[in-house]
Coordinates of C-alpha atoms and ligand atoms in Angstrom, one line a residue:
X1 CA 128.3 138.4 155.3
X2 CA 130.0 135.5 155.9
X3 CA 130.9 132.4 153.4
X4 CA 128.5 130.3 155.3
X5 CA 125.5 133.0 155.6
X6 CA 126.2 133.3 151.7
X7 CA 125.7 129.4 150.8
X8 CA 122.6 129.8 153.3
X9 CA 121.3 132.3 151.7
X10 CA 121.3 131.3 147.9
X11 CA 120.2 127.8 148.8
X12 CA 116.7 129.5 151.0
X13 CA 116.5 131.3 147.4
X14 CA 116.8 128.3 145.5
X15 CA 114.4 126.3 147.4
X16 CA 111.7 129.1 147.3
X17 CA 112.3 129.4 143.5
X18 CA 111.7 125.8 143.2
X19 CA 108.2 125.9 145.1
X20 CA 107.1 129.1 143.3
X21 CA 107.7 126.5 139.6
X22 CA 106.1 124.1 141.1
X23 CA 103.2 126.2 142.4
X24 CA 103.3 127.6 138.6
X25 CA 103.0 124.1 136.8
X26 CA 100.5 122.9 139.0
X27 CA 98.1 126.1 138.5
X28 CA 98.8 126.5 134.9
X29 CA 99.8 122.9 133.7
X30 CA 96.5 121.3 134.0
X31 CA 94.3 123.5 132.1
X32 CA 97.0 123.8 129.7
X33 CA 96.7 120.0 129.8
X34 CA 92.7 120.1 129.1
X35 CA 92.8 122.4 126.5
X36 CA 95.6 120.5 124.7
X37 CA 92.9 117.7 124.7
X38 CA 89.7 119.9 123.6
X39 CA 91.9 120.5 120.2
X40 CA 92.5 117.5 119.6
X41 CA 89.5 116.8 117.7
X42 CA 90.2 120.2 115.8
X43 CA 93.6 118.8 115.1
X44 CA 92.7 115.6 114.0
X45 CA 90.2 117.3 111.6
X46 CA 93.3 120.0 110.2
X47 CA 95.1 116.6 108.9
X48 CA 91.8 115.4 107.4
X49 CA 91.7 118.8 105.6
X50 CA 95.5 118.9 104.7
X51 CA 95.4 115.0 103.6
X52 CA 92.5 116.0 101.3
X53 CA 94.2 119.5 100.1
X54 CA 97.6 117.3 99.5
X55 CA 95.2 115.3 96.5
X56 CA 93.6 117.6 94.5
X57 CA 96.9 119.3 94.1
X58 CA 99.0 118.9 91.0
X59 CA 101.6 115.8 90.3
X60 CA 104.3 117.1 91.0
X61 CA 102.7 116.7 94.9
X62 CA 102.1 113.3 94.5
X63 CA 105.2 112.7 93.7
X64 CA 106.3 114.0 97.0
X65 CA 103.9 111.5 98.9
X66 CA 105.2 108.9 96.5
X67 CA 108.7 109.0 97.6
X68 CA 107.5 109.2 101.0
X69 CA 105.5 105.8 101.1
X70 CA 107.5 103.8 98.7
X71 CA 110.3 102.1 99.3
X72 CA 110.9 99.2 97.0
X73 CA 111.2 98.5 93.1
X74 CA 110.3 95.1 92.8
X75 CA 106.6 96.1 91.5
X76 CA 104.1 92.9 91.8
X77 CA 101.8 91.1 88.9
X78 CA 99.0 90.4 91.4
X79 CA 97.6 92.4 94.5
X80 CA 94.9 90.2 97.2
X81 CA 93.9 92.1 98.8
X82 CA 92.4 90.6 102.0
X83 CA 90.0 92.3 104.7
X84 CA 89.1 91.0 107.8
X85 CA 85.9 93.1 109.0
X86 CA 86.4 94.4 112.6
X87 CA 89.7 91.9 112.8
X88 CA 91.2 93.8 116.0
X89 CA 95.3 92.1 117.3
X90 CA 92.9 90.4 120.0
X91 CA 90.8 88.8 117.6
X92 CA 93.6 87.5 115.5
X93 CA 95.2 86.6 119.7
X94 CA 91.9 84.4 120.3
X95 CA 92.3 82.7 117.3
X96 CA 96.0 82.0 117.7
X97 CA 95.5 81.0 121.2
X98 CA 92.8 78.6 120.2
X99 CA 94.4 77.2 117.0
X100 CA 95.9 74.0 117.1
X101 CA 98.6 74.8 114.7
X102 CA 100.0 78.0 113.8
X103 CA 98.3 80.3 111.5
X104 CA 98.6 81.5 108.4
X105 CA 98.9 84.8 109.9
X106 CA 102.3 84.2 111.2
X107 CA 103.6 82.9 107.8
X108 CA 104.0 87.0 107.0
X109 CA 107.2 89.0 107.6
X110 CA 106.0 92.7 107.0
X111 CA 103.8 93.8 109.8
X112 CA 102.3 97.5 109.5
X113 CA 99.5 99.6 111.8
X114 CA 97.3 101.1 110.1
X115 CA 94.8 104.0 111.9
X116 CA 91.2 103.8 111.0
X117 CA 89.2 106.9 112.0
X118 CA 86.9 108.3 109.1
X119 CA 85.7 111.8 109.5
X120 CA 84.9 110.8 113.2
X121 CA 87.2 108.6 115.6
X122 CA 85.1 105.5 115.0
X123 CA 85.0 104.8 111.6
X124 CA 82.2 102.3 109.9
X125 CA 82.6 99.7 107.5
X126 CA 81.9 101.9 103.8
X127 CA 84.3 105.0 105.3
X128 CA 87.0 102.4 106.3
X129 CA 87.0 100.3 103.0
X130 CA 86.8 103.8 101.1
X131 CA 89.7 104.8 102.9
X132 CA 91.7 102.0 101.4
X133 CA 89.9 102.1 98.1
X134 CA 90.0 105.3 97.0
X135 CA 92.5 107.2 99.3
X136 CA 90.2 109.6 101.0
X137 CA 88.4 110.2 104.5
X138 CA 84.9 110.5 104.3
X139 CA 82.0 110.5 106.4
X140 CA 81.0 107.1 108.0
X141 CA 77.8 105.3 105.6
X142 CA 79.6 107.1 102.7
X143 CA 80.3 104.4 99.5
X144 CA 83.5 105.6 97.6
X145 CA 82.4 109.4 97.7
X146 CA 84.1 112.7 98.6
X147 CA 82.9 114.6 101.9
X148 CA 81.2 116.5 99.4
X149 CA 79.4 113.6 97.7
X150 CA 81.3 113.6 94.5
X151 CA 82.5 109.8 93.3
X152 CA 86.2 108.4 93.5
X153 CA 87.6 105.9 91.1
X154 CA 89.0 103.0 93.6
X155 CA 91.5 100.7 93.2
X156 CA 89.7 98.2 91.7
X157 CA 88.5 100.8 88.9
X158 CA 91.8 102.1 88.5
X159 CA 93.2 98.5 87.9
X160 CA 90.2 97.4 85.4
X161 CA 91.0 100.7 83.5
X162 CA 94.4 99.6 83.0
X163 CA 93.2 95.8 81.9
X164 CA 94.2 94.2 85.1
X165 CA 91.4 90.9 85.9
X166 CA 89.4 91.6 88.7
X167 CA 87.1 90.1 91.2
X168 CA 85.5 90.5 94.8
X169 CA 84.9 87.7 97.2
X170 CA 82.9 88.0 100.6
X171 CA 81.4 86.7 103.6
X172 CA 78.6 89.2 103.2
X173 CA 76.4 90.0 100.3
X174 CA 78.0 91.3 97.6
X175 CA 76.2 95.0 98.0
X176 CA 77.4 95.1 102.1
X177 CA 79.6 98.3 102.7
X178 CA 83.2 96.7 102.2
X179 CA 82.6 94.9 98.8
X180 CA 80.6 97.7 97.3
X181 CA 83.0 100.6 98.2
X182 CA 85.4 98.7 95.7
X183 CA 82.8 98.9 92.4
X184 CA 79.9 101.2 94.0
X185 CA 79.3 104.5 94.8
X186 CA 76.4 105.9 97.0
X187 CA 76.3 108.6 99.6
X188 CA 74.5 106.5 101.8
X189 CA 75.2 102.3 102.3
X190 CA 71.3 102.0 103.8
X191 CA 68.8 100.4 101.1
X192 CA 70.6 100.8 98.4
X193 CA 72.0 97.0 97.3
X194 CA 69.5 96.9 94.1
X195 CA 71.6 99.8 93.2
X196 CA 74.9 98.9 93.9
X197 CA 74.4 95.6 92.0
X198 CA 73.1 97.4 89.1
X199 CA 76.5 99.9 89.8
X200 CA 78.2 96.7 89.8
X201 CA 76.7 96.1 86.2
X202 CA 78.4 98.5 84.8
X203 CA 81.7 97.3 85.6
X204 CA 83.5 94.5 84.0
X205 CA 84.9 92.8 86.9
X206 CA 85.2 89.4 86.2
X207 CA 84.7 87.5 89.6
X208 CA 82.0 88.2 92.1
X209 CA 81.3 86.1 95.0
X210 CA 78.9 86.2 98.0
X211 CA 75.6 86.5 99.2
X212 CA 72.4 88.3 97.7
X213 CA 71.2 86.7 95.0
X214 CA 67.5 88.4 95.6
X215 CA 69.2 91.8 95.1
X216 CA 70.4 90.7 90.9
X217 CA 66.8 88.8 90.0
X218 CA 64.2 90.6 92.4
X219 CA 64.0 94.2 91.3
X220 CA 61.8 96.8 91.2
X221 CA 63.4 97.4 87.3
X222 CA 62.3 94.0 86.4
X223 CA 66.0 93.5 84.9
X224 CA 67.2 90.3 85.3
X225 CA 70.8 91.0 86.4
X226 CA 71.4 87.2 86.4
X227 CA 69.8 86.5 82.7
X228 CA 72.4 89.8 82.0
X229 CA 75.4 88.4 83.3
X230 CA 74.8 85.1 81.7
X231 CA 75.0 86.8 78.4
X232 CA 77.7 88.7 78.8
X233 CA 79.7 85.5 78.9
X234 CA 79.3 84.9 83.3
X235 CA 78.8 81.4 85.0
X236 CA 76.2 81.7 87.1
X237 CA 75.9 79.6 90.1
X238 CA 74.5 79.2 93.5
X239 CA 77.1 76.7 94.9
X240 CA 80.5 77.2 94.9
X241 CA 81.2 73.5 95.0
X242 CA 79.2 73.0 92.2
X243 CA 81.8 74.7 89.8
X244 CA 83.9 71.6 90.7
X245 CA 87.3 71.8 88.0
X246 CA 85.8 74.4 85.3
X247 CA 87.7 77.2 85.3
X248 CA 85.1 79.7 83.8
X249 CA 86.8 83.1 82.4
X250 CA 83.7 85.1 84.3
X251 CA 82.2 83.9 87.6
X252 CA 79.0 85.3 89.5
X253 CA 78.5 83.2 92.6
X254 CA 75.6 84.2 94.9
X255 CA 74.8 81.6 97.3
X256 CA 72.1 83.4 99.8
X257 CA 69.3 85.3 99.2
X258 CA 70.3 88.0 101.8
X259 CA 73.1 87.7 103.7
X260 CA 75.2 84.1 104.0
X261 CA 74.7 82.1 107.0
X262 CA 77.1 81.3 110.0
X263 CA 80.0 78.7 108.9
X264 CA 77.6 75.7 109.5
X265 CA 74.9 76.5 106.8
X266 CA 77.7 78.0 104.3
X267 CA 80.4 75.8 104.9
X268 CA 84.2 75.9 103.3
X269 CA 82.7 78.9 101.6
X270 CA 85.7 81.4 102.3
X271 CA 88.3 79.3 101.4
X272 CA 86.8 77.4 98.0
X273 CA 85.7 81.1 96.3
X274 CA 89.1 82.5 97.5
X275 CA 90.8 79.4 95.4
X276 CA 88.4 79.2 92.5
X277 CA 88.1 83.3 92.4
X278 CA 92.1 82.9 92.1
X279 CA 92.2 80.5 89.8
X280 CA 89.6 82.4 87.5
X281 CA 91.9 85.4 87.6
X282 CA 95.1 83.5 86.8
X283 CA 94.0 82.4 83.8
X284 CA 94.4 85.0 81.4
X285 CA 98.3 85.2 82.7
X286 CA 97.6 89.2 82.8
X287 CA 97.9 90.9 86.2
X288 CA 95.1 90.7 88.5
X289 CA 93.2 92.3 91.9
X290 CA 91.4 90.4 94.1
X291 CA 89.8 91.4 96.7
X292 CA 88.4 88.9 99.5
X293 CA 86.5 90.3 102.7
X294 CA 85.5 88.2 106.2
X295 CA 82.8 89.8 106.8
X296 CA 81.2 88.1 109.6
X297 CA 84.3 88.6 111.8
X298 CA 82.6 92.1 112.4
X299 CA 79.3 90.4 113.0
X300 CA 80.6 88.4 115.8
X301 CA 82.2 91.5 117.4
X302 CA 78.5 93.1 117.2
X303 CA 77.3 90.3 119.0
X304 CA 80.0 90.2 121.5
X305 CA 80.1 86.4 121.0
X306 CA 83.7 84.8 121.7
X307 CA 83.2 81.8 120.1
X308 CA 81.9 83.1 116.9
X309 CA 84.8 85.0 116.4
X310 CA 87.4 82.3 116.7
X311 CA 85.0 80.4 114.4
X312 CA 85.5 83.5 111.8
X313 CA 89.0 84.2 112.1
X314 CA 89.7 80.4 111.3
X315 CA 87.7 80.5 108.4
X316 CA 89.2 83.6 106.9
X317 CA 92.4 82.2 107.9
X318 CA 92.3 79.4 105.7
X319 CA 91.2 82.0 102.7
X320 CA 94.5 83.9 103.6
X321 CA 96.4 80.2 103.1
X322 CA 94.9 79.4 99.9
X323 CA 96.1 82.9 99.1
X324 CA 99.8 82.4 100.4
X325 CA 100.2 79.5 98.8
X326 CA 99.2 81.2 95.6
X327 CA 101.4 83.9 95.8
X328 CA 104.7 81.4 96.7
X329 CA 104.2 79.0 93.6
X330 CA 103.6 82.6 91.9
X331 CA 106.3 84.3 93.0
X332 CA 105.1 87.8 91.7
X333 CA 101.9 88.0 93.6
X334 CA 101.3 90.6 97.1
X335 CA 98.9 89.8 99.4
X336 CA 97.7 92.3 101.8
X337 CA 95.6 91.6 105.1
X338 CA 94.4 93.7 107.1
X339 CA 91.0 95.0 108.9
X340 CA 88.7 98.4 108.5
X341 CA 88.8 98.6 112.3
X342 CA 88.0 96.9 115.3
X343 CA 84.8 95.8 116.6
X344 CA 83.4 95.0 119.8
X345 CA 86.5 96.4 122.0
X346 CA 87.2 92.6 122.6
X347 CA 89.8 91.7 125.1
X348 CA 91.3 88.4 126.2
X349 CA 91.4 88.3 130.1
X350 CA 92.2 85.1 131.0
X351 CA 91.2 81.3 131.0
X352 CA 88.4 79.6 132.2
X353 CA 89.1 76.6 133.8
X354 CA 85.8 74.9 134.1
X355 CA 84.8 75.7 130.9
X356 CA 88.1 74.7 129.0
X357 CA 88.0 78.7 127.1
X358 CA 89.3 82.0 127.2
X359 CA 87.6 84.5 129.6
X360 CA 86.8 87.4 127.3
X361 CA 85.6 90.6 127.4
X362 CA 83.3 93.5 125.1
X363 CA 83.5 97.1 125.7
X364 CA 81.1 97.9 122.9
X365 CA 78.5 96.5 120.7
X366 CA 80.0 98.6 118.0
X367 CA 83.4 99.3 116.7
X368 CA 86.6 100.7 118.6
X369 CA 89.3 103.2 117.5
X370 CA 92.7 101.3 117.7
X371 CA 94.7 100.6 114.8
X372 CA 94.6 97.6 113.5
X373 CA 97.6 95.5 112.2
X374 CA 98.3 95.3 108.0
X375 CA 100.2 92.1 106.7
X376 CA 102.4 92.2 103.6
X377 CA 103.7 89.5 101.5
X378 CA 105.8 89.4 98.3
X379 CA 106.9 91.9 96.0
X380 CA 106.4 95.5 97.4
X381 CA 105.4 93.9 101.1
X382 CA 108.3 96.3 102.6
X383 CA 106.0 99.2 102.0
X384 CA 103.7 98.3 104.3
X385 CA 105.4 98.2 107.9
X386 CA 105.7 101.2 109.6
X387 CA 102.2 103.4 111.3
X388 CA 100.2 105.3 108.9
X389 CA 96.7 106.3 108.1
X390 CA 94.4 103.6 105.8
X391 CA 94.3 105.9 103.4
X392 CA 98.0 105.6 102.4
X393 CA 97.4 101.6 101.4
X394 CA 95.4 102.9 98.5
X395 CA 98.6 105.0 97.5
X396 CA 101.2 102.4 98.0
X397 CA 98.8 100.0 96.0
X398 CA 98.3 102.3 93.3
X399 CA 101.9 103.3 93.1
X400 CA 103.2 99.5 93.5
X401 CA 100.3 98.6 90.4
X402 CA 101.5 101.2 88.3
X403 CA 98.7 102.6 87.8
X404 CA 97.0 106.5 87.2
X405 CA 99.2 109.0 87.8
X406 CA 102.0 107.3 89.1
X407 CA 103.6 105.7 86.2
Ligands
ZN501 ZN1 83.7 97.0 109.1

């Protein structure tokens, strides 16, 4: 053969080895592609398995995850901790677009992603704030309990075991699924807020502010949860503006029978219990944990209404101000902000002209599975950029408060 028949040759080889690939990846690639996907789900459910294997092992473990999450000394005095129900990037966007200064928001220099499935890909509201509580997945409806049903200390039990102050301050009634998977446990969140409130009875948490009075003073029991707190040293008050200056050194402020109004019944609401719950818990001079929830944020996503979110998201804003201011005159304070997931699949699409507002969208009267962002400020704020499951902000909490094992 020649030179040139050679080169000919090889290259007509090449060519039809290069189809024959081709031909290969196309027939085999894309079921390779779909069954990649069908497992998926069976992967995602392997980490929830392994995450939940990796914390009923020994010590020695945790100290593994410890040095994996943690990557500051500086440990702070005070932890609020600040969740905005269904509080998506594009519902903190609407706000900041409509806003006619900047936001507190913004005022933060550690950013973080936090993913939000529970057991399934959509979490709800008592899986998501049990995630963050407690450090464990569990089944959507499921109140600061196992898979299995058994209960989990939270954070907030964890920090009033060690003497820290503590109080709860929310949009919703006190019982809702967010507050009560900080104090409560029940394997289901339906019909149960004359229990939780009795669960929360049994605490000694020192603030508590929201809505459902009726579920403390109209029982079945006949206990008088109100006439009991009073006793046990509580101010007991319908109004948050009524407290006025008095710092009491126990607050129980229930200002709805059922669950709180929009922002034109309740008012400043939000942002007065947020200062006064603060000032309560800063008396003492010991550490504290607060934890303050926007509830209705979520509320407006279920209803797909724009405007009610923006209203929301200002609201809380202004809580997460009063909460930032705090925590630079303090100096030793973290605050934490973040969401349990997003809710309506809301998206910002442009701007309406005519009607002088943004054009948005819904994909869902229920919640979404993005992540959704977590802001950090003050000491131990650095642990908390970066992507990770909600479950680690219990552990970096924990191991930043000093508290249970970790010490
Ligand atoms: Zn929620």
């Amino acid at each position: 053969m020649t030179k040139q028949a050679i080169s000919l040759f090889s290259k007509n080889n090449l060519i039809l080895l290069l189809i024959a690939l081709l031909g290969l990846i196309l027939f085999f690639g894309s079921p390779l592609r779909k069954k990649k996907y069908a497992q998926e789900g069976q992967f995602y459910e392997q980490v929830y398995l392994e995450s939940l294997k990796y914390k009923l092992t020994e010590n020695k473990k945790d100290s593994i995850r410890e040095q994996r999450t943690y990557v500051t000394k500086s440990q702070p005095k005070n932890v609020i901790f600040m969740i905005g129900d269904g509080m998506g990037l594009t519902q903190i966007s609407a706000a900041e677009i409509m806003a006619e200064d900047s936001m507190a928001l913004e005022r933060f220099r550690h950013i973080g992603l936090s993913k939000t499935k529970s057991t399934k890909l959509i979490t709800d509201s008592a899986a998501g704030a049990t995630a963050m509580s407690t450090g464990q997945k569990t089944h959507n409806g499921v109140i600061a309990m196992t898979k299995e049903l058994k209960p989990l200390k939270t954070i907030l039990e964890y920090a009033e075991e060690a003497s820290w102050v503590t109080g709860i301050v929310t949009t919703s009634t006190v019982t809702h699924a967010t507050p009560a998977s900080f104090y409560g446990h029940q394997p289901t969140r339906a019909k149960v807020n004359r229990q939780l409130a009795a669960q929360f009875m049994e605490h000694d948490i020192e603030v508590l502010m929201g809505g459902g009075i009726n579920y403390f003073n109209d029982r079945d029991d006949q206990r008088d949860l109100l006439e009991e707190a009073r006793e046990r040293g509580y101010f007991v008050t319908e109004d948050v503006e009524q407290i006025g200056e008095y710092v009491p050194s126990k607050l129980l402020c229930l200002i709805s029978t059922g669950q709180p109004k929009r922002l034109d019944i309740r008012g400043n609401f939000l942002p007065l219990a947020t200062n006064k719950a603060i000032e309560v818990l800063a008396k003492p001079k010991t550490n504290f944990f607060l934890m303050v929830e926007g509830a209705q944020i979520d509320w407006a996503g279920h209803a797909n209404n724009s405007d009610y979110i923006i209203e929301e998201m200002f609201d809380f804003d202004k809580a997460v101000a009063h909460a930032l201011d705090f925590a630079e005159k303090d100096g030793n304070t973290l605050v934490l902000v973040t969401a349990d997931h997003e809710t309506g699949g809301y998206a910002i699409n442009g701007w309406d002209k005519e009607k002088e507002k943004l054009k948005t969208e819904f994909t869902t009267g229920y919640h979404t599975g993005t992540m959704v962002p977590v802001f950090a400020y003050g000491p131990g704020a650095e642990s908390f950029a970066g992507i990770y499951e909600n479950t680690e902000i219990f552990y970096k909490l924990k191991h930043l408060m000093g508290l249970g094992n970790f010490q």
